[in-house]
C-alpha cells in the first residue's frame, strides 16, 4: 500500500499445504514483528481461503483473515463463509498479503482482481458510506462480483470493526467479525477488494478420486446428523435455536453478564424467528446458505412486519449479544441493530457486549432498544461517543470506569456464560484469539451432547477437553470448512474420514486423524509464540476478575476453574 | 470503605524501617492481587509519608501514594511535596491503607483525621465541584487543615486523575499526579482525607545527635550547589529553567514528539516566567516552597496580566506538556491549562501528552490554545469526549487510531525526548512505573553535567547508568526527601552522607551508602515482581514503535538503544 503496487508471487514450498488459519497465522508469525503497532505500517493483513475452498466439498466456502489485532494486541484469525472465498480459490489465489500504508493519511484504495491480474485504484466515492450503499454501487459499477470491504468504522480505525464479505446474493452481511481486522484494513488504506472470477481455472485437485470419496462421505454425514441435516435444527431454526437451550441451561449471558437466564429469551429464540418469518410471508426466509454448496444452510433473511426484507442474518450470537445481553426482547429492534452493524462494518458480538457495558455504565438503561440503536449509530458517524463504543467492550469499560467487563485479552465474550459452561470458559481464557467460542467449542459435549457428554458446571479436568477442541478447530479453520460440520464429524466417524480425504484429495497429502490433531497443535503453538513475543503471559489467560467473586444466577457459581487448570491447556500442548 | 470503618493498627516489625515508596510498594506487593482490576474492590490505595518526613530535615515533606495503576495496569507510586505529608508524619501515621469499596455506587466519603482518631463521613456537597471550590469549602468548614483529595475526574474514575494535596497556603496544586491514582481514590469512594494535626506528638527520632549532624551536612550541601542553593537555578527560575536547556539539546518534545526543538521555547521558559512575574508586580512570586522547611523553593505563583493570582505552579513538566508538546507558546494559556488540571484533578504531564495526541488525531490544531482549553474542560464535565481525554494519551490514541503515541506501559512520556536523551529513554522503557523521568533521572549527567558527564546521544552502555539511578531514586522516594536534593548530594559527598545520617538518626539504623543501593534495588525487585505477576514482560519494556522508525529533528536519530541493552537493566539487577 505504501507504493500502491500489486505483485503476484509463487507460493513458497513451506506454505504449499497450508490454507486458511494455518496459512494466515504462519505468515504473520514469519513476517509481522510481534510488538508492532496493529495500525502501523509493519502489521500485515492477510486473506487466505481454506484448503478445499472453491471445490465441490460441502460447506467449504470459508476464508480466513489474519493480522495483529488492534482489539487484543495479539495474533488474530477471523473467518467468514462467502462466495468471495470460493472465487479467490478458483482464481488460484492462495493468499493476499496487504503490506505497508499509504503515505497520505486517510487515502483509500480498492484492489481489483480479475483473471488478468490486479490493480489498485483510488476508492473515490466508495469511502464514507454505509456498506449497503457500498454494495449497491459495486453491483451497479462492476456487475455480479464478489467483494471484501471495511465499513465506515473500519475507515476510522475503530477496533470493533470486522471485515465484510458479500453473501451469495451480494448482501454485505458475511463477516470475519472478530478482533478488529476491519480497522487494520482501514489503517492500510484498503477500502475493498473487488473480485471477478470470470474465466478462473478452478482449484487444482491432486487426487480427484480420493477427493470424491471423501466428499461423498462428508455429504452423507451432514445429511444424517440431526443438527446439520436438511430440515434439521440449524436448517429449520438457524443458530438462534440455541437461545432457548442456553437459557434453559442458565448459561445465556443476560444484561451484561449479570445473570444466566433472560425472561425474554423465547421472544428472540430461533423457533420464534422462524415462526415470525413464516407468518410475515414476505421476503424473509430460513434455511439460507451463506455461499453456494452449503448443505446445512443455517442462515436466514429477516423481514419487516410488512414483509419487506430487513436484514440477513439473525444468528444466535448476534441475537444474544444485541438482545439478551442488552435486556432487549424486541426481535425487530435486534434485527435493526444487526443491520446497523452490517452497514457500519461492526462485529455484532463485540457490539452487543459493548452496548451491555455501556448500559452498565449508565449511558442508557438495559432494555432500551431505541437507545441502543441511537448509541450504535454513533460509531459510523465518528462522534467521540462513537469512537468509544466503536473500540469495543474493554475500551468502553475503561472509558467509564466499569469493572464488570466481560472480556479476555480485550475481546468481548460470546454467548456462553463461563460461570455456567466452565469448559468453554477455558477456551475463552486460553485461546490465542481472546474470548472466542469458535476457538474450542466445548459447548458441544457440555450442553448439546455432541461428541460426548460432560456436566457444564464442573470446574475440574476440562483443560484437556478445551485443548483438544482448540487443536481440532485450528485444523478445521485451515481447511475452509465451516465449523458446523463438526457436529456431524464428531458423532459420525465416516464424516471425519471424509473431511480428511477431501483435504488429501486436493493436496495429494497423506494425512490421518493424528495429523489433524498434530497440525492443529502446531498452529496453536505458532500463535501462542507470537502472543508471547507480543507480551502475553499466563496473567492474560485469566477470567475478568468480577467472575471470580460474583456468583451468577440461577446456579450461583463463580468462575471456579483454578488457574492451574487454565495453565494446563498450553503447558501440556 | 466497604463497611465504612476506620481502624488503627500498630506497624508490623517488617515495615518499621520503611517509608514512602518502599512502604507503599511493599504493602501492595503483600496485599494486592497483581491481576485485580485497578478500580475494583481488591485494589488498595496507600498513602505513606517518607522516613524523615515531618522532621526538620530540609526538603523532606513528601508523601508517596501507591496502588495498582488504572493507567499502566502495573504497580504505581507517585509522590508529592505537601504539608499534608508532614502533618500525617507528625501524627505518627506511618501509612493509610484504603481498602474495599462502598456497596452503593457513586457514594463518596471523607476521612477525617485528628489527634483523637479517624472517622468516615458522607462527602455531601464536596463532590462534583472543582478542587479550588473544594479547597475553599474545606477552609471555611475546618479552618487551616491539610487535605488529600481526588477531583471531579477522579470521582468519574478517569485514569488521568492524580491525587491532589494542598500546598503550604492551602491551594489544591500539589499532586501525586502520575498513573491515575486519583481514579483509584474515586473508585474507593474516598473523596478526601482531612488532616488536623493539632496536638500531634511529632516524629520520634531515635538518635537526635546523629540526625542533627546529618541535617546540617545536607543543608550545607543544598546551600552550596548551584542548582539548589538560594538564588540558584531552581530558586530563581523554577524547574522551567530546563525549557531552554532541553530545547538547546534538541530534546524538548515538540508537537506530540515530532521534533526536539520548539521555536516558541523561549516564550515559555523559566527565565521568561520569572521575568513576567516580576514585571506584573502582583500576586505572583518565584521561589515558592511547596511545604515548610524547603531550602530549594523551586515553585512559583503565576499572576495574570492585571497582577491577580492565577495559578501555582508553572513547573517545567507542566509548561512543556501543555506548551511545547501542544505547539502552544502563550504562557498565560499554558497557565490556564495548568489551572484546569489542578481544578479538575488531572496530571499535567498526562494531560499535555494527551492533548498532543488529540491534536495528532486532528481534533484540534497544534498551537490552538483556546481549543486545548475547551478540550481539557470536557474531562471534569464528564462528556464522552472528556471520558476519552480523561483516560490519557494511550487511550486517546486508541480511540482515534493514532500510531504516534508517546507512551510506555500506557503512561505518557515526560519532557525529555528519548531519541535525543537516550539514557532517560532506558528509564522510560524499563521503569516499573511506565514512562517516568523521576524514576531514574539520567538527564543529570546526560544534559546537566551533574553526577558526571555523558553524551546524551550515545545509545550503548547506558543500562547500568539507568539502573543505578533507578535504584538510588527508589531509595530516595522512600525517605521523604525531594528528588531535587539529588543535584546536591550527587556532586557533594558530605551531602550524601548527611542524607543517610538523617535516616539513621530517625530510625536508629546503621545504613551506609551501600545500603542506599541495595535497598533501592530491593524496592525495584518487589515492584518488578508485582508487574510480572500482573502480566508484564520484556515486550512491555520497549519504546513505542514509531520511535524506532521515525528520526527526530534536529539530530535525526531514531531510538536506537538495542532491546538487549534495555533488558540488561533488570536482568543484572
PDB file of N, CA, C and O in Angstrom, chain A residues 405-432:
ATOM      1  N   UNK A 405     -16.732  -6.060  33.194  1.00  0.00           N
ATOM      2  CA  UNK A 405     -16.446  -6.009  31.761  1.00  0.00           C
ATOM      3  C   UNK A 405     -16.064  -7.412  31.297  1.00  0.00           C
ATOM      4  O   UNK A 405     -14.975  -7.893  31.606  1.00  0.00           O
ATOM      5  N   UNK A 406     -16.961  -8.078  30.570  1.00  0.00           N
ATOM      6  CA  UNK A 406     -16.747  -9.492  30.221  1.00  0.00           C
ATOM      7  C   UNK A 406     -15.857  -9.657  28.994  1.00  0.00           C
ATOM      8  O   UNK A 406     -16.341  -9.927  27.898  1.00  0.00           O
ATOM      9  N   UNK A 407     -14.578  -9.493  29.180  1.00  0.00           N
ATOM     10  CA  UNK A 407     -13.628  -9.632  28.074  1.00  0.00           C
ATOM     11  C   UNK A 407     -12.444 -10.487  28.518  1.00  0.00           C
ATOM     12  O   UNK A 407     -12.160 -10.591  29.711  1.00  0.00           O
ATOM     13  N   UNK A 408     -11.777 -11.088  27.557  1.00  0.00           N
ATOM     14  CA  UNK A 408     -10.481 -11.734  27.796  1.00  0.00           C
ATOM     15  C   UNK A 408      -9.532 -11.236  26.713  1.00  0.00           C
ATOM     16  O   UNK A 408      -9.894 -11.239  25.526  1.00  0.00           O
ATOM     17  N   UNK A 409      -8.369 -10.809  27.112  1.00  0.00           N
ATOM     18  CA  UNK A 409      -7.391 -10.231  26.174  1.00  0.00           C
ATOM     19  C   UNK A 409      -8.035  -9.115  25.359  1.00  0.00           C
ATOM     20  O   UNK A 409      -7.743  -8.943  24.173  1.00  0.00           O
ATOM     21  N   UNK A 410      -8.941  -8.386  25.986  1.00  0.00           N
ATOM     22  CA  UNK A 410      -9.539  -7.247  25.320  1.00  0.00           C
ATOM     23  C   UNK A 410     -10.699  -7.566  24.395  1.00  0.00           C
ATOM     24  O   UNK A 410     -11.301  -6.661  23.822  1.00  0.00           O
ATOM     25  N   UNK A 411     -11.027  -8.825  24.234  1.00  0.00           N
ATOM     26  CA  UNK A 411     -12.119  -9.195  23.326  1.00  0.00           C
ATOM     27  C   UNK A 411     -13.356  -9.631  24.114  1.00  0.00           C
ATOM     28  O   UNK A 411     -13.257 -10.423  25.053  1.00  0.00           O
ATOM     29  N   UNK A 412     -14.492  -9.122  23.718  1.00  0.00           N
ATOM     30  CA  UNK A 412     -15.746  -9.407  24.404  1.00  0.00           C
ATOM     31  C   UNK A 412     -16.138 -10.874  24.324  1.00  0.00           C
ATOM     32  O   UNK A 412     -15.931 -11.538  23.300  1.00  0.00           O
ATOM     33  N   UNK A 413     -16.705 -11.371  25.422  1.00  0.00           N
ATOM     34  CA  UNK A 413     -17.115 -12.778  25.460  1.00  0.00           C
ATOM     35  C   UNK A 413     -18.364 -13.021  24.631  1.00  0.00           C
ATOM     36  O   UNK A 413     -19.282 -12.220  24.634  1.00  0.00           O
ATOM     37  N   UNK A 414     -18.405 -14.178  23.955  1.00  0.00           N
ATOM     38  CA  UNK A 414     -19.592 -14.573  23.206  1.00  0.00           C
ATOM     39  C   UNK A 414     -20.706 -15.104  24.130  1.00  0.00           C
ATOM     40  O   UNK A 414     -20.641 -14.929  25.342  1.00  0.00           O
ATOM     41  N   UNK A 415     -21.658 -15.790  23.516  1.00  0.00           N
ATOM     42  CA  UNK A 415     -22.956 -16.072  24.129  1.00  0.00           C
ATOM     43  C   UNK A 415     -23.022 -17.277  25.058  1.00  0.00           C
ATOM     44  O   UNK A 415     -24.073 -17.900  25.174  1.00  0.00           O
ATOM     45  N   UNK A 416     -21.926 -17.625  25.691  1.00  0.00           N
ATOM     46  CA  UNK A 416     -21.946 -18.742  26.631  1.00  0.00           C
ATOM     47  C   UNK A 416     -21.312 -18.263  27.916  1.00  0.00           C
ATOM     48  O   UNK A 416     -20.138 -17.885  27.927  1.00  0.00           O
ATOM     49  N   UNK A 417     -22.079 -18.258  28.994  1.00  0.00           N
ATOM     50  CA  UNK A 417     -21.555 -17.755  30.266  1.00  0.00           C
ATOM     51  C   UNK A 417     -20.540 -18.744  30.832  1.00  0.00           C
ATOM     52  O   UNK A 417     -20.894 -19.894  31.111  1.00  0.00           O
ATOM     53  N   UNK A 418     -19.307 -18.317  31.011  1.00  0.00           N
ATOM     54  CA  UNK A 418     -18.301 -19.251  31.523  1.00  0.00           C
ATOM     55  C   UNK A 418     -18.620 -19.780  32.926  1.00  0.00           C
ATOM     56  O   UNK A 418     -18.226 -20.891  33.257  1.00  0.00           O
ATOM     57  N   UNK A 419     -19.353 -18.994  33.719  1.00  0.00           N
ATOM     58  CA  UNK A 419     -19.682 -19.489  35.060  1.00  0.00           C
ATOM     59  C   UNK A 419     -20.727 -20.602  35.028  1.00  0.00           C
ATOM     60  O   UNK A 419     -20.923 -21.309  36.014  1.00  0.00           O
ATOM     61  N   UNK A 420     -21.386 -20.753  33.880  1.00  0.00           N
ATOM     62  CA  UNK A 420     -22.381 -21.814  33.736  1.00  0.00           C
ATOM     63  C   UNK A 420     -21.938 -22.899  32.763  1.00  0.00           C
ATOM     64  O   UNK A 420     -22.486 -23.994  32.762  1.00  0.00           O
ATOM     65  N   UNK A 421     -20.961 -22.573  31.931  1.00  0.00           N
ATOM     66  CA  UNK A 421     -20.408 -23.546  30.974  1.00  0.00           C
ATOM     67  C   UNK A 421     -18.884 -23.433  31.098  1.00  0.00           C
ATOM     68  O   UNK A 421     -18.225 -22.724  30.354  1.00  0.00           O
ATOM     69  N   UNK A 422     -18.369 -24.173  32.081  1.00  0.00           N
ATOM     70  CA  UNK A 422     -16.994 -23.927  32.529  1.00  0.00           C
ATOM     71  C   UNK A 422     -15.927 -24.270  31.494  1.00  0.00           C
ATOM     72  O   UNK A 422     -14.880 -23.630  31.449  1.00  0.00           O
ATOM     73  N   UNK A 423     -16.213 -25.286  30.670  1.00  0.00           N
ATOM     74  CA  UNK A 423     -15.202 -25.701  29.693  1.00  0.00           C
ATOM     75  C   UNK A 423     -14.978 -24.656  28.617  1.00  0.00           C
ATOM     76  O   UNK A 423     -13.836 -24.348  28.261  1.00  0.00           O
ATOM     77  N   UNK A 424     -16.074 -24.095  28.099  1.00  0.00           N
ATOM     78  CA  UNK A 424     -15.894 -23.085  27.063  1.00  0.00           C
ATOM     79  C   UNK A 424     -15.226 -21.849  27.661  1.00  0.00           C
ATOM     80  O   UNK A 424     -14.539 -21.087  26.967  1.00  0.00           O
ATOM     81  N   UNK A 425     -15.405 -21.682  28.970  1.00  0.00           N
ATOM     82  CA  UNK A 425     -14.673 -20.614  29.669  1.00  0.00           C
ATOM     83  C   UNK A 425     -13.165 -20.832  29.550  1.00  0.00           C
ATOM     84  O   UNK A 425     -12.409 -19.879  29.354  1.00  0.00           O
ATOM     85  N   UNK A 426     -12.731 -22.080  29.649  1.00  0.00           N
ATOM     86  CA  UNK A 426     -11.289 -22.359  29.489  1.00  0.00           C
ATOM     87  C   UNK A 426     -10.834 -21.946  28.095  1.00  0.00           C
ATOM     88  O   UNK A 426      -9.759 -21.373  27.917  1.00  0.00           O
ATOM     89  N   UNK A 427     -11.673 -22.218  27.108  1.00  0.00           N
ATOM     90  CA  UNK A 427     -11.344 -21.760  25.749  1.00  0.00           C
ATOM     91  C   UNK A 427     -11.251 -20.237  25.698  1.00  0.00           C
ATOM     92  O   UNK A 427     -10.294 -19.681  25.147  1.00  0.00           O
ATOM     93  N   UNK A 428     -12.240 -19.553  26.292  1.00  0.00           N
ATOM     94  CA  UNK A 428     -12.193 -18.083  26.307  1.00  0.00           C
ATOM     95  C   UNK A 428     -10.873 -17.581  26.894  1.00  0.00           C
ATOM     96  O   UNK A 428     -10.242 -16.669  26.357  1.00  0.00           O
ATOM     97  N   UNK A 429     -10.515 -18.135  28.044  1.00  0.00           N
ATOM     98  CA  UNK A 429      -9.372 -17.599  28.794  1.00  0.00           C
ATOM     99  C   UNK A 429      -8.046 -17.889  28.096  1.00  0.00           C
ATOM    100  O   UNK A 429      -7.127 -17.089  28.141  1.00  0.00           O
ATOM    101  N   UNK A 430      -7.964 -19.069  27.461  1.00  0.00           N
ATOM    102  CA  UNK A 430      -6.644 -19.507  26.992  1.00  0.00           C
ATOM    103  C   UNK A 430      -6.461 -19.384  25.476  1.00  0.00           C
ATOM    104  O   UNK A 430      -5.316 -19.436  25.005  1.00  0.00           O
ATOM    105  N   UNK A 431      -7.536 -19.206  24.754  1.00  0.00           N
ATOM    106  CA  UNK A 431      -7.387 -19.122  23.302  1.00  0.00           C
ATOM    107  C   UNK A 431      -6.424 -18.001  22.926  1.00  0.00           C
ATOM    108  O   UNK A 431      -6.380 -16.948  23.561  1.00  0.00           O
ATOM    109  N   UNK A 432      -5.669 -18.259  21.880  1.00  0.00           N
ATOM    110  CA  UNK A 432      -4.763 -17.232  21.364  1.00  0.00           C
ATOM    111  C   UNK A 432      -5.535 -16.040  20.807  1.00  0.00           C
ATOM    112  O   UNK A 432      -4.952 -15.003  20.520  1.00  0.00           O
TER     113      UNK A 432
END
